[in-house]
PDB file of C-alpha atoms in Angstrom:
ATOM      1  CA  MET A   1       0.000   0.000   0.000  1.00 42.00           C
ATOM      2  CA  THR A   2       2.748   2.327   0.953  1.00 46.00           C
ATOM      3  CA  ARG A   3       4.611   1.496  -2.324  1.00 50.00           C
ATOM      4  CA  ARG A   4       1.635   2.349  -4.489  1.00 51.00           C
ATOM      5  CA  LEU A   5       1.214   5.699  -2.723  1.00 42.00           C
ATOM      6  CA  ALA A   6       4.833   6.610  -3.436  1.00 44.00           C
ATOM      7  CA  LEU A   7       4.494   5.819  -7.145  1.00 44.00           C
ATOM      8  CA  LEU A   8       1.365   7.964  -7.446  1.00 42.00           C
ATOM      9  CA  LEU A   9       3.131  10.941  -5.853  1.00 42.00           C
ATOM     10  CA  ILE A  10       6.111  10.607  -8.225  1.00 45.00           C
ATOM     11  CA  GLY A  11       3.836  10.423 -11.258  1.00 46.00           C
ATOM     12  CA  ALA A  12       1.970  13.565 -10.245  1.00 44.00           C
ATOM     13  CA  ALA A  13       5.153  15.571  -9.644  1.00 45.00           C
ATOM     14  CA  GLY A  14       6.856  14.559 -12.952  1.00 46.00           C
ATOM     15  CA  PRO A  15       4.813  16.765 -15.362  1.00 46.00           C
ATOM     16  CA  ALA A  16       5.187  19.783 -13.085  1.00 43.00           C
ATOM     17  CA  PHE A  17       8.990  19.374 -12.814  1.00 39.00           C
ATOM     18  CA  ALA A  18       9.286  18.834 -16.532  1.00 41.00           C
ATOM     19  CA  GLN A  19       7.257  21.955 -17.261  1.00 44.00           C
ATOM     20  CA  ASP A  20       9.408  24.091 -14.910  1.00 43.00           C
ATOM     21  CA  HIS A  21      12.690  22.822 -16.440  1.00 43.00           C
ATOM     22  CA  SER A  22      11.513  23.507 -19.961  1.00 41.00           C
ATOM     23  CA  HIS A  23      10.834  27.129 -18.943  1.00 42.00           C
ATOM     24  CA  HIS A  24      14.478  27.789 -18.132  1.00 43.00           C
ATOM     25  CA  GLN A  25      15.792  26.308 -21.454  1.00 46.00           C
ATOM     26  CA  MET A  26      13.992  28.685 -23.833  1.00 47.00           C
ATOM     27  CA  PRO A  27      16.384  30.260 -26.466  1.00 47.00           C
ATOM     28  CA  ALA A  28      17.201  34.023 -26.300  1.00 51.00           C
ATOM     29  CA  ALA A  29      15.117  36.362 -28.384  1.00 53.00           C
ATOM     30  CA  ASP A  30      16.504  37.375 -31.867  1.00 56.00           C
ATOM     31  CA  PRO A  31      17.922  40.950 -31.502  1.00 53.00           C
ATOM     32  CA  HIS A  32      17.089  41.691 -35.135  1.00 52.00           C
ATOM     33  CA  ALA A  33      13.492  40.562 -34.773  1.00 54.00           C
ATOM     34  CA  GLY A  34      11.239  43.167 -36.365  1.00 54.00           C
ATOM     35  CA  HIS A  35      14.027  44.861 -38.336  1.00 53.00           C
ATOM     36  CA  VAL A  36      13.989  44.953 -42.158  1.00 53.00           C
ATOM     37  CA  MET A  37      17.375  44.022 -43.611  1.00 56.00           C
ATOM     38  CA  PRO A  38      18.602  46.166 -46.565  1.00 54.00           C
ATOM     39  CA  PRO A  39      19.000  44.500 -49.900  1.00 55.00           C
ATOM     40  CA  PRO A  40      22.586  43.518 -50.894  1.00 56.00           C
ATOM     41  CA  ALA A  41      24.668  46.296 -52.598  1.00 54.00           C
ATOM     42  CA  ALA A  42      24.763  46.256 -56.353  1.00 55.00           C
ATOM     43  CA  ASP A  43      27.994  44.961 -57.990  1.00 58.00           C
ATOM     44  CA  PRO A  44      29.922  48.062 -59.265  1.00 56.00           C
ATOM     45  CA  HIS A  45      31.331  46.067 -62.160  1.00 56.00           C
ATOM     46  CA  ALA A  46      27.933  44.709 -63.179  1.00 56.00           C
ATOM     47  CA  GLY A  47      27.464  45.216 -66.918  1.00 56.00           C
ATOM     48  CA  HIS A  48      31.136  46.003 -67.558  1.00 54.00           C
ATOM     49  CA  VAL A  49      33.190  43.934 -69.943  1.00 53.00           C
ATOM     50  CA  MET A  50      36.606  43.129 -68.444  1.00 55.00           C
ATOM     51  CA  PRO A  51      39.546  43.531 -70.855  1.00 53.00           C
ATOM     52  CA  SER A  52      41.296  40.495 -72.098  1.00 54.00           C
ATOM     53  CA  ALA A  53      44.840  39.736 -70.937  1.00 54.00           C
ATOM     54  CA  ASP A  54      47.677  41.927 -72.406  1.00 56.00           C
ATOM     55  CA  PRO A  55      49.075  39.926 -75.344  1.00 55.00           C
ATOM     56  CA  TYR A  56      52.474  41.648 -74.865  1.00 55.00           C
ATOM     57  CA  ALA A  57      52.731  40.982 -71.109  1.00 56.00           C
ATOM     58  CA  GLY A  58      56.201  39.661 -70.363  1.00 56.00           C
ATOM     59  CA  HIS A  59      57.645  40.803 -73.700  1.00 56.00           C
ATOM     60  CA  GLY A  60      60.684  43.141 -73.769  1.00 55.00           C
ATOM     61  CA  ALA A  61      59.347  45.789 -76.153  1.00 56.00           C
ATOM     62  CA  ALA A  62      56.031  47.269 -77.073  1.00 58.00           C
ATOM     63  CA  PRO A  63      54.731  46.850 -80.606  1.00 59.00           C
ATOM     64  CA  SER A  64      55.938  49.432 -83.131  1.00 67.00           C
ATOM     65  CA  GLY A  65      53.516  52.086 -84.311  1.00 71.00           C
ATOM     66  CA  PRO A  66      52.538  52.825 -87.854  1.00 77.00           C
ATOM     67  CA  ALA A  67      55.385  53.299 -90.308  1.00 80.00           C
ATOM     68  CA  ILE A  68      56.741  56.858 -90.684  1.00 82.00           C
ATOM     69  CA  PRO A  69      55.908  58.155 -94.140  1.00 78.00           C
ATOM     70  CA  LYS A  70      58.858  58.913 -96.412  1.00 83.00           C
ATOM     71  CA  GLY A  71      59.145  61.611 -99.023  1.00 83.00           C
ATOM     72  CA  PRO A  72      59.177  65.400 -99.309  1.00 85.00           C
ATOM     73  CA  PRO A  73      56.941  67.521 -97.050  1.00 82.00           C
ATOM     74  CA  PRO A  74      53.505  68.377 -98.357  1.00 82.00           C
ATOM     75  CA  ALA A  75      53.190  71.495-100.490  1.00 80.00           C
ATOM     76  CA  ALA A  76      51.159  73.232 -97.785  1.00 78.00           C
ATOM     77  CA  ALA A  77      54.178  73.176 -95.453  1.00 78.00           C
ATOM     78  CA  THR A  78      56.001  75.751 -97.614  1.00 76.00           C
ATOM     79  CA  SER A  79      53.069  77.693 -98.924  1.00 78.00           C
ATOM     80  CA  GLY A  80      53.098  80.400 -96.228  1.00 74.00           C
ATOM     81  CA  ALA A  81      55.393  83.363 -95.650  1.00 75.00           C
ATOM     82  CA  VAL A  82      59.149  82.720 -95.287  1.00 82.00           C
ATOM     83  CA  HIS A  83      59.086  84.521 -91.926  1.00 86.00           C
ATOM     84  CA  ALA A  84      55.844  83.837 -90.077  1.00 84.00           C
ATOM     85  CA  ALA A  85      56.385  86.826 -87.761  1.00 89.00           C
ATOM     86  CA  ASP A  86      55.977  89.145 -90.772  1.00 87.00           C
ATOM     87  CA  ALA A  87      52.260  88.392 -90.756  1.00 85.00           C
ATOM     88  CA  VAL A  88      51.996  89.653 -87.142  1.00 90.00           C
ATOM     89  CA  PHE A  89      54.454  92.551 -86.867  1.00 92.00           C
ATOM     90  CA  GLY A  90      54.912  93.527 -90.493  1.00 89.00           C
ATOM     91  CA  ALA A  91      57.681  92.673 -92.969  1.00 88.00           C
ATOM     92  CA  GLU A  92      59.496  96.011 -92.625  1.00 92.00           C
ATOM     93  CA  THR A  93      59.637  95.866 -88.811  1.00 93.00           C
ATOM     94  CA  MET A  94      60.879  92.273 -88.771  1.00 93.00           C
ATOM     95  CA  ALA A  95      63.495  92.926 -91.481  1.00 92.00           C
ATOM     96  CA  ALA A  96      65.029  95.622 -89.265  1.00 93.00           C
ATOM     97  CA  ALA A  97      64.917  93.303 -86.241  1.00 93.00           C
ATOM     98  CA  ARG A  98      66.661  90.483 -88.140  1.00 91.00           C
ATOM     99  CA  ALA A  99      69.384  92.858 -89.339  1.00 88.00           C
ATOM    100  CA  ALA A 100      70.015  94.028 -85.772  1.00 89.00           C
ATOM    101  CA  LEU A 101      70.153  90.425 -84.521  1.00 88.00           C
ATOM    102  CA  TYR A 102      72.693  89.464 -87.196  1.00 83.00           C
ATOM    103  CA  LYS A 103      74.879  92.429 -86.298  1.00 80.00           C
ATOM    104  CA  GLU A 104      74.779  91.742 -82.558  1.00 80.00           C
ATOM    105  CA  THR A 105      75.540  88.003 -82.848  1.00 79.00           C
ATOM    106  CA  GLY A 106      78.487  88.033 -85.261  1.00 70.00           C
ATOM    107  CA  GLY A 107      78.055  90.647 -87.917  1.00 76.00           C
ATOM    108  CA  MET A 108      79.346  93.594 -85.922  1.00 83.00           C
ATOM    109  CA  THR A 109      82.777  95.142 -86.410  1.00 89.00           C
ATOM    110  CA  VAL A 110      84.975  94.752 -83.322  1.00 91.00           C
ATOM    111  CA  ASN A 111      88.620  95.363 -82.488  1.00 95.00           C
ATOM    112  CA  LYS A 112      91.294  94.336 -80.021  1.00 96.00           C
ATOM    113  CA  THR A 113      94.858  95.410 -79.187  1.00 98.00           C
ATOM    114  CA  ILE A 114      97.213  92.950 -77.487  1.00 97.00           C
ATOM    115  CA  ILE A 115     100.450  94.006 -75.803  1.00 98.00           C
ATOM    116  CA  ASP A 116     101.963  90.540 -75.803  1.00 97.00           C
ATOM    117  CA  ARG A 117     105.377  91.608 -74.478  1.00 97.00           C
ATOM    118  CA  LEU A 118     106.524  94.974 -73.176  1.00 98.00           C
ATOM    119  CA  GLU A 119     109.643  94.273 -71.177  1.00 97.00           C
ATOM    120  CA  THR A 120     113.107  95.176 -69.971  1.00 97.00           C
ATOM    121  CA  GLY A 121     115.948  92.667 -70.119  1.00 95.00           C
ATOM    122  CA  LEU A 122     118.903  92.556 -67.725  1.00 93.00           C
ATOM    123  CA  GLY A 123     122.039  90.572 -68.477  1.00 85.00           C
ATOM    124  CA  GLN A 124     125.703  90.574 -69.532  1.00 74.00           C
ATOM    125  CA  GLY A 125     126.356  94.138 -68.472  1.00 73.00           C
ATOM    126  CA  HIS A 126     123.647  95.941 -70.435  1.00 81.00           C
ATOM    127  CA  GLU A 127     119.928  96.631 -70.267  1.00 91.00           C
ATOM    128  CA  THR A 128     117.612  96.053 -73.214  1.00 93.00           C
ATOM    129  CA  TYR A 129     114.023  96.859 -74.088  1.00 96.00           C
ATOM    130  CA  LEU A 130     111.545  94.984 -76.279  1.00 97.00           C
ATOM    131  CA  TRP A 131     108.005  95.413 -77.530  1.00 97.00           C
ATOM    132  CA  ASP A 132     105.711  92.932 -79.257  1.00 98.00           C
ATOM    133  CA  VAL A 133     102.258  94.389 -79.955  1.00 98.00           C
ATOM    134  CA  GLN A 134      99.506  93.313 -82.329  1.00 98.00           C
ATOM    135  CA  GLY A 135      95.845  93.941 -82.906  1.00 97.00           C
ATOM    136  CA  TRP A 136      92.929  93.504 -85.264  1.00 97.00           C
ATOM    137  CA  ILE A 137      89.680  95.029 -86.433  1.00 97.00           C
ATOM    138  CA  GLY A 138      86.931  93.233 -88.323  1.00 94.00           C
ATOM    139  CA  ARG A 139      84.284  90.558 -88.018  1.00 89.00           C
ATOM    140  CA  ASP A 140      84.241  86.839 -87.250  1.00 86.00           C
ATOM    141  CA  ILE A 141      85.538  85.689 -90.640  1.00 91.00           C
ATOM    142  CA  ASP A 142      87.576  88.534 -92.113  1.00 94.00           C
ATOM    143  CA  LYS A 143      89.828  90.907 -90.177  1.00 96.00           C
ATOM    144  CA  PHE A 144      92.619  93.387 -90.673  1.00 98.00           C
ATOM    145  CA  TRP A 145      95.625  92.507 -88.476  1.00 98.00           C
ATOM    146  CA  TRP A 146      98.576  94.730 -87.651  1.00 98.00           C
ATOM    147  CA  LYS A 147     101.737  93.687 -85.837  1.00 98.00           C
ATOM    148  CA  THR A 148     104.865  95.438 -84.684  1.00 98.00           C
ATOM    149  CA  GLU A 149     107.890  94.330 -82.710  1.00 97.00           C
ATOM    150  CA  GLY A 150     111.398  95.541 -82.048  1.00 96.00           C
ATOM    151  CA  GLU A 151     114.226  95.664 -79.544  1.00 94.00           C
ATOM    152  CA  GLY A 152     117.329  97.589 -78.635  1.00 93.00           C
ATOM    153  CA  ALA A 153     119.650  98.576 -75.797  1.00 91.00           C
ATOM    154  CA  PHE A 154     119.099 101.499 -73.460  1.00 92.00           C
ATOM    155  CA  GLY A 155     121.554 104.201 -74.414  1.00 86.00           C
ATOM    156  CA  GLY A 156     122.255 102.545 -77.762  1.00 85.00           C
ATOM    157  CA  ALA A 157     120.838 102.251 -81.245  1.00 84.00           C
ATOM    158  CA  LEU A 158     117.595 100.493 -82.130  1.00 91.00           C
ATOM    159  CA  GLU A 159     118.662  96.963 -83.070  1.00 90.00           C
ATOM    160  CA  SER A 160     115.584  95.777 -84.972  1.00 92.00           C
ATOM    161  CA  ALA A 161     112.026  96.925 -85.676  1.00 96.00           C
ATOM    162  CA  GLU A 162     109.298  95.846 -88.053  1.00 96.00           C
ATOM    163  CA  VAL A 163     105.660  96.533 -88.900  1.00 97.00           C
ATOM    164  CA  GLN A 164     103.174  94.162 -90.577  1.00 98.00           C
ATOM    165  CA  ALA A 165      99.793  94.836 -92.195  1.00 98.00           C
ATOM    166  CA  LEU A 166      97.788  91.672 -92.890  1.00 98.00           C
ATOM    167  CA  TRP A 167      94.442  90.499 -94.194  1.00 98.00           C
ATOM    168  CA  SER A 168      93.215  87.595 -92.055  1.00 97.00           C
ATOM    169  CA  ARG A 169      90.513  85.044 -92.869  1.00 97.00           C
ATOM    170  CA  ALA A 170      89.233  82.275 -90.615  1.00 95.00           C
ATOM    171  CA  ILE A 171      89.957  78.832 -92.076  1.00 96.00           C
ATOM    172  CA  GLY A 172      88.555  76.919 -89.119  1.00 93.00           C
ATOM    173  CA  PRO A 173      87.296  77.385 -85.579  1.00 92.00           C
ATOM    174  CA  PHE A 174      90.806  78.015 -84.218  1.00 95.00           C
ATOM    175  CA  PHE A 175      93.065  79.208 -87.067  1.00 97.00           C
ATOM    176  CA  ASP A 176      93.300  82.185 -89.411  1.00 97.00           C
ATOM    177  CA  LEU A 177      95.128  82.389 -92.723  1.00 98.00           C
ATOM    178  CA  GLN A 178      97.027  85.667 -93.007  1.00 98.00           C
ATOM    179  CA  ALA A 179      98.621  87.464 -95.943  1.00 98.00           C
ATOM    180  CA  GLY A 180     100.043  90.937 -96.393  1.00 98.00           C
ATOM    181  CA  VAL A 181     103.240  92.953 -96.172  1.00 98.00           C
ATOM    182  CA  ARG A 182     106.042  93.482 -93.668  1.00 98.00           C
ATOM    183  CA  TYR A 183     108.399  96.427 -93.551  1.00 97.00           C
ATOM    184  CA  ASP A 184     111.720  96.334 -91.660  1.00 95.00           C
ATOM    185  CA  ILE A 185     112.810  99.681 -90.217  1.00 92.00           C
ATOM    186  CA  ARG A 186     115.939  98.165 -88.674  1.00 85.00           C
ATOM    187  CA  PRO A 187     118.462  96.758 -89.320  1.00 85.00           C
ATOM    188  CA  GLU A 188     119.444  98.817 -92.293  1.00 83.00           C
ATOM    189  CA  PRO A 189     119.031  98.699 -95.193  1.00 82.00           C
ATOM    190  CA  ASP A 190     115.235  99.011 -94.912  1.00 86.00           C
ATOM    191  CA  ARG A 191     113.459  96.213 -96.706  1.00 91.00           C
ATOM    192  CA  ALA A 192     109.896  95.147 -97.512  1.00 96.00           C
ATOM    193  CA  HIS A 193     108.535  91.591 -97.540  1.00 97.00           C
ATOM    194  CA  ALA A 194     105.445  89.763 -98.717  1.00 98.00           C
ATOM    195  CA  VAL A 195     103.920  87.691 -95.893  1.00 98.00           C
ATOM    196  CA  ILE A 196     101.830  84.532 -95.758  1.00 98.00           C
ATOM    197  CA  GLY A 197     101.161  82.556 -92.602  1.00 98.00           C
ATOM    198  CA  ILE A 198      98.724  81.087 -90.106  1.00 98.00           C
ATOM    199  CA  GLN A 199      97.879  82.122 -86.563  1.00 98.00           C
ATOM    200  CA  GLY A 200      95.679  80.511 -83.972  1.00 97.00           C
ATOM    201  CA  LEU A 201      95.260  78.019 -81.167  1.00 96.00           C
ATOM    202  CA  SER A 202      96.645  74.515 -81.735  1.00 95.00           C
ATOM    203  CA  PRO A 203      95.596  71.358 -79.846  1.00 92.00           C
ATOM    204  CA  TYR A 204      96.559  71.492 -76.152  1.00 92.00           C
ATOM    205  CA  LYS A 205      96.047  75.298 -76.313  1.00 92.00           C
ATOM    206  CA  PHE A 206      99.404  76.360 -77.723  1.00 96.00           C
ATOM    207  CA  GLU A 207      99.177  79.818 -79.309  1.00 97.00           C
ATOM    208  CA  VAL A 208     100.979  79.556 -82.645  1.00 98.00           C
ATOM    209  CA  ASP A 209     102.076  82.234 -85.123  1.00 98.00           C
ATOM    210  CA  ALA A 210     103.948  80.901 -88.160  1.00 98.00           C
ATOM    211  CA  ALA A 211     104.816  82.943 -91.251  1.00 98.00           C
ATOM    212  CA  ALA A 212     107.019  82.903 -94.349  1.00 98.00           C
ATOM    213  CA  PHE A 213     108.504  86.101 -95.813  1.00 98.00           C
ATOM    214  CA  ILE A 214     109.755  86.953 -99.296  1.00 98.00           C
ATOM    215  CA  SER A 215     111.712  90.216 -99.493  1.00 96.00           C
ATOM    216  CA  THR A 216     111.904  92.601-102.425  1.00 94.00           C
ATOM    217  CA  LYS A 217     115.410  91.171-102.998  1.00 93.00           C
ATOM    218  CA  GLY A 218     114.051  87.639-103.281  1.00 94.00           C
ATOM    219  CA  ASP A 219     115.244  86.493 -99.844  1.00 96.00           C
ATOM    220  CA  VAL A 220     113.030  83.823 -98.276  1.00 97.00           C
ATOM    221  CA  THR A 221     112.845  83.558 -94.479  1.00 97.00           C
ATOM    222  CA  ALA A 222     110.427  82.068 -91.968  1.00 98.00           C
ATOM    223  CA  ARG A 223     109.571  82.422 -88.316  1.00 98.00           C
ATOM    224  CA  ILE A 224     107.581  80.247 -85.917  1.00 98.00           C
ATOM    225  CA  GLU A 225     106.437  81.412 -82.482  1.00 98.00           C
ATOM    226  CA  ALA A 226     104.636  79.280 -79.883  1.00 98.00           C
ATOM    227  CA  GLU A 227     103.593  79.992 -76.311  1.00 97.00           C
ATOM    228  CA  TYR A 228     101.408  78.372 -73.703  1.00 97.00           C
ATOM    229  CA  ASP A 229      99.627  79.744 -70.622  1.00 96.00           C
ATOM    230  CA  GLN A 230      99.831  77.294 -67.719  1.00 97.00           C
ATOM    231  CA  ARG A 231      97.705  78.381 -64.775  1.00 96.00           C
ATOM    232  CA  LEU A 232      99.383  77.505 -61.486  1.00 97.00           C
ATOM    233  CA  THR A 233      96.606  79.196 -59.505  1.00 97.00           C
ATOM    234  CA  GLN A 234      93.624  81.334 -60.476  1.00 95.00           C
ATOM    235  CA  ARG A 235      95.960  84.331 -60.917  1.00 97.00           C
ATOM    236  CA  LEU A 236      99.509  82.974 -61.165  1.00 98.00           C
ATOM    237  CA  ILE A 237     100.359  81.983 -64.754  1.00 98.00           C
ATOM    238  CA  LEU A 238     103.537  80.431 -66.167  1.00 98.00           C
ATOM    239  CA  GLN A 239     104.087  81.064 -69.876  1.00 98.00           C
ATOM    240  CA  PRO A 240     106.796  79.070 -71.687  1.00 98.00           C
ATOM    241  CA  ARG A 241     107.683  80.593 -75.060  1.00 98.00           C
ATOM    242  CA  LEU A 242     109.727  79.460 -78.075  1.00 98.00           C
ATOM    243  CA  GLU A 243     110.671  81.329 -81.249  1.00 98.00           C
ATOM    244  CA  VAL A 244     112.627  79.806 -84.154  1.00 98.00           C
ATOM    245  CA  GLU A 245     113.889  81.557 -87.296  1.00 98.00           C
ATOM    246  CA  PHE A 246     114.951  80.077 -90.641  1.00 97.00           C
ATOM    247  CA  SER A 247     116.481  81.366 -93.868  1.00 97.00           C
ATOM    248  CA  ALA A 248     116.560  79.775 -97.297  1.00 97.00           C
ATOM    249  CA  GLN A 249     119.875  81.457 -98.176  1.00 96.00           C
ATOM    250  CA  ASP A 250     122.667  83.599 -96.729  1.00 95.00           C
ATOM    251  CA  ILE A 251     121.815  87.278 -96.241  1.00 94.00           C
ATOM    252  CA  PRO A 252     125.201  88.864 -95.403  1.00 92.00           C
ATOM    253  CA  GLU A 253     123.904  92.432 -95.055  1.00 89.00           C
ATOM    254  CA  TYR A 254     121.627  91.246 -92.219  1.00 91.00           C
ATOM    255  CA  GLY A 255     124.170  88.816 -90.768  1.00 92.00           C
ATOM    256  CA  ILE A 256     121.866  85.858 -91.408  1.00 95.00           C
ATOM    257  CA  GLY A 257     123.057  82.450 -92.581  1.00 95.00           C
ATOM    258  CA  ALA A 258     121.154  79.764 -94.461  1.00 96.00           C
ATOM    259  CA  GLY A 259     119.205  77.159 -92.506  1.00 96.00           C
ATOM    260  CA  LEU A 260     118.218  77.417 -88.857  1.00 97.00           C
ATOM    261  CA  SER A 261     119.459  80.881 -87.901  1.00 96.00           C
ATOM    262  CA  ALA A 262     118.236  81.767 -84.383  1.00 97.00           C
ATOM    263  CA  ILE A 263     116.356  80.399 -81.369  1.00 97.00           C
ATOM    264  CA  GLU A 264     114.729  82.180 -78.457  1.00 97.00           C
ATOM    265  CA  ALA A 265     113.500  80.097 -75.521  1.00 98.00           C
ATOM    266  CA  GLY A 266     112.231  81.349 -72.203  1.00 97.00           C
ATOM    267  CA  ALA A 267     109.528  81.410 -69.557  1.00 98.00           C
ATOM    268  CA  ARG A 268     107.557  84.209 -67.922  1.00 98.00           C
ATOM    269  CA  LEU A 269     105.790  83.995 -64.572  1.00 98.00           C
ATOM    270  CA  GLY A 270     102.942  86.467 -64.399  1.00 98.00           C
ATOM    271  CA  TYR A 271     100.346  87.559 -61.879  1.00 98.00           C
ATOM    272  CA  GLU A 272      96.956  88.368 -63.394  1.00 97.00           C
ATOM    273  CA  ILE A 273      95.760  91.487 -61.605  1.00 97.00           C
ATOM    274  CA  THR A 274      92.755  91.559 -63.932  1.00 96.00           C
ATOM    275  CA  PRO A 275      92.065  89.479 -67.045  1.00 93.00           C
ATOM    276  CA  ARG A 276      93.432  92.425 -69.044  1.00 96.00           C
ATOM    277  CA  MET A 277      96.607  93.099 -67.079  1.00 97.00           C
ATOM    278  CA  ARG A 278      99.428  90.699 -66.191  1.00 98.00           C
ATOM    279  CA  PRO A 279     102.842  91.930 -64.972  1.00 98.00           C
ATOM    280  CA  TYR A 280     105.538  89.261 -65.101  1.00 98.00           C
ATOM    281  CA  ILE A 281     109.133  88.306 -64.453  1.00 98.00           C
ATOM    282  CA  GLY A 282     111.069  85.770 -66.470  1.00 98.00           C
ATOM    283  CA  VAL A 283     114.216  84.510 -68.085  1.00 97.00           C
ATOM    284  CA  GLU A 284     115.087  84.027 -71.765  1.00 97.00           C
ATOM    285  CA  TRP A 285     117.972  82.595 -73.748  1.00 96.00           C
ATOM    286  CA  HIS A 286     118.736  83.872 -77.238  1.00 95.00           C
ATOM    287  CA  GLY A 287     121.150  81.972 -79.459  1.00 96.00           C
ATOM    288  CA  LYS A 288     122.427  82.373 -83.007  1.00 96.00           C
ATOM    289  CA  ILE A 289     122.904  79.106 -84.859  1.00 95.00           C
ATOM    290  CA  GLY A 290     125.093  77.845 -87.724  1.00 93.00           C
ATOM    291  CA  ASP A 291     126.285  80.370 -90.274  1.00 94.00           C
ATOM    292  CA  THR A 292     124.432  83.127 -88.436  1.00 95.00           C
ATOM    293  CA  ALA A 293     126.646  82.481 -85.406  1.00 95.00           C
ATOM    294  CA  ASP A 294     129.704  82.728 -87.682  1.00 94.00           C
ATOM    295  CA  TYR A 295     128.561  86.139 -88.932  1.00 93.00           C
ATOM    296  CA  ALA A 296     128.150  87.259 -85.298  1.00 93.00           C
ATOM    297  CA  ARG A 297     131.644  86.136 -84.326  1.00 94.00           C
ATOM    298  CA  ILE A 298     133.156  87.974 -87.280  1.00 92.00           C
ATOM    299  CA  ALA A 299     131.291  91.148 -86.198  1.00 89.00           C
ATOM    300  CA  GLY A 300     132.480  90.717 -82.609  1.00 89.00           C
ATOM    301  CA  GLU A 301     128.989  90.015 -81.280  1.00 88.00           C
ATOM    302  CA  ASP A 302     127.835  87.419 -78.762  1.00 88.00           C
ATOM    303  CA  THR A 303     126.373  84.253 -80.227  1.00 92.00           C
ATOM    304  CA  ASP A 304     124.150  83.612 -77.220  1.00 91.00           C
ATOM    305  CA  THR A 305     122.783  85.723 -74.385  1.00 92.00           C
ATOM    306  CA  LEU A 306     120.793  85.080 -71.220  1.00 94.00           C
ATOM    307  CA  ARG A 307     118.499  87.810 -69.973  1.00 94.00           C
ATOM    308  CA  TRP A 308     116.345  88.270 -66.883  1.00 96.00           C
ATOM    309  CA  LEU A 309     113.042  89.913 -67.759  1.00 97.00           C
ATOM    310  CA  VAL A 310     110.584  92.279 -66.133  1.00 98.00           C
ATOM    311  CA  GLY A 311     107.523  93.252 -68.142  1.00 98.00           C
ATOM    312  CA  VAL A 312     103.794  93.399 -68.563  1.00 98.00           C
ATOM    313  CA  ARG A 313     101.190  91.764 -70.797  1.00 98.00           C
ATOM    314  CA  ALA A 314      97.881  93.548 -71.421  1.00 98.00           C
ATOM    315  CA  TRP A 315      95.026  93.858 -73.868  1.00 96.00           C
ATOM    316  CA  PHE A 316      92.166  96.219 -74.534  1.00 95.00           C
TER     317      PHE A 316
END
């Protein structure tokens, strides 16, 4: 009896316990319940056609364009005015402007005077003086050149002096061809010469002046001068210089023998106060060679001399 009562009590309590347990296991409410979700965004590439792969990808060069046409330009390219600016500013105004431009960029007449050497020499018991001056006037291609040089002893007679008048024409970027006349004032007798030579700047920046002379007596001589400016500092300049003289025959009245007749070699150390002014000191050896030396010995003259120099180089 007792057992049956226990079973009845358990059976009655089971549904109630089951109902209470199921109450605590209910799932949480959906937080988005009642909300309307937006439709998915449209594809930005929808309707677009994607390009095909680059057929030249990985290749070293892009394909060449259309072939460049060959042949003369079309007639329309040369049908207008020769100077297009004439149509804007007028032909007369532009003609004057072009003439001024030509003159200012190479057509103008200019001039220059170069005092290459103006110096005093000290040596062997006497003092000497020397000048070597040249200049020109003209344009880029054609110029008139003049040159003069001479030397002597202080308190004595003028030993030598000459003047040249030359037409000069550019034969390249660095050299001029020169032709003209030379007149010797000393030594006596006075004599005139025809001149032909070249002057300019050789490779490695050597200034060269080479000329041949034919006198009114038919004597043929030549002279070559070369000098080089070596900058030791921005203002200190060393200038080696060499001069060589030749003669095709003996000229007894001038004391010149055939062949190599004389050499001058020296160096001048100058200080460039301005680009146009350079005082200097230096030393120079002058020697007479071959038959010319024999003429000097017969006349009782020295065949070689060494001189210390003080001078100035300038241009304007």
